[in-house]
Amino acid sequence: MKNKLDKVIVDLKNKLPYEPKLDLIISRLESVKSLLSDHCQSLTLNPINGITRAYLDIVSDYEDPITNDLYSLEKEISALIK
């Protein structure tokens, strides 16, 4: 999951000059990455819940592969919390 998280963050940062609104999505993904790497903290809520919809609201590109990655990350984090 961390590899996919890193890949998505890099991909979104590459799109950032064209879509400045991606800042919030990137910061949420980075906070999840930090929480996952810090074993002292546990996830009780999914900080990236709804992130796929937020991404689609910004880019409106349902064919973008990042959309699938965001959706799977969102579901994986939800599964970790349950």
Tab-separated table of N, CA and C in Angstrom, residues 4 9 12-13 17 19-20 39 46 53 55-56 59 63 66 69 73 75 80:
chain	number	residue	atom	x	y	z
A	4	LYS	N	1.961	2.206	-3.493
A	4	LYS	CA	0.880	2.819	-4.258
A	4	LYS	C	0.638	4.247	-3.776
A	9	ILE	N	1.011	10.042	-4.834
A	9	ILE	CA	1.467	11.368	-4.401
A	9	ILE	C	2.368	12.001	-5.463
A	12	LEU	N	0.268	13.018	-8.502
A	12	LEU	CA	-0.522	14.224	-8.242
A	12	LEU	C	0.353	15.468	-8.178
A	13	LYS	N	1.542	15.337	-7.628
A	13	LYS	CA	2.454	16.496	-7.587
A	13	LYS	C	2.866	16.906	-8.991
A	17	PRO	N	0.984	21.709	-11.026
A	17	PRO	CA	1.071	23.003	-11.728
A	17	PRO	C	-0.150	23.285	-12.608
A	19	GLU	N	-3.283	21.850	-12.008
A	19	GLU	CA	-4.480	21.801	-11.160
A	19	GLU	C	-4.103	22.176	-9.725
A	20	PRO	N	-4.025	23.454	-9.400
A	20	PRO	CA	-3.594	23.872	-8.059
A	20	PRO	C	-4.502	23.380	-6.927
A	39	HIS	N	3.891	3.984	13.839
A	39	HIS	CA	3.128	2.886	14.416
A	39	HIS	C	2.514	3.238	15.768
A	46	ASN	N	-11.055	7.489	8.575
A	46	ASN	CA	-10.372	7.477	7.291
A	46	ASN	C	-10.198	8.916	6.812
A	53	ARG	N	-13.903	11.131	-5.111
A	53	ARG	CA	-14.918	12.074	-5.593
A	53	ARG	C	-14.352	13.492	-5.677
A	55	TYR	N	-11.258	14.314	-6.194
A	55	TYR	CA	-10.352	14.346	-7.347
A	55	TYR	C	-11.151	14.504	-8.635
A	56	LEU	N	-12.222	13.731	-8.758
A	56	LEU	CA	-13.039	13.811	-9.971
A	56	LEU	C	-13.734	15.157	-10.105
A	59	VAL	N	-10.753	17.270	-11.691
A	59	VAL	CA	-10.242	16.974	-13.023
A	59	VAL	C	-11.288	16.488	-14.015
A	63	GLU	N	-11.351	8.448	-16.836
A	63	GLU	CA	-10.426	7.483	-17.435
A	63	GLU	C	-9.010	7.595	-16.863
A	66	ILE	N	-5.166	7.493	-12.084
A	66	ILE	CA	-5.058	7.933	-10.694
A	66	ILE	C	-6.392	7.727	-9.973
A	69	ASP	N	-6.468	4.301	-8.578
A	69	ASP	CA	-5.528	4.199	-7.461
A	69	ASP	C	-6.096	4.867	-6.210
A	73	LEU	N	-6.956	2.948	-2.718
A	73	LEU	CA	-6.349	3.402	-1.464
A	73	LEU	C	-7.421	3.741	-0.434
A	75	LYS	N	-10.389	2.483	-0.174
A	75	LYS	CA	-10.984	1.240	0.310
A	75	LYS	C	-10.019	0.472	1.219
A	80	LEU	N	-8.540	-1.221	6.816
A	80	LEU	CA	-7.608	-1.237	7.951
A	80	LEU	C	-8.272	-0.750	9.238
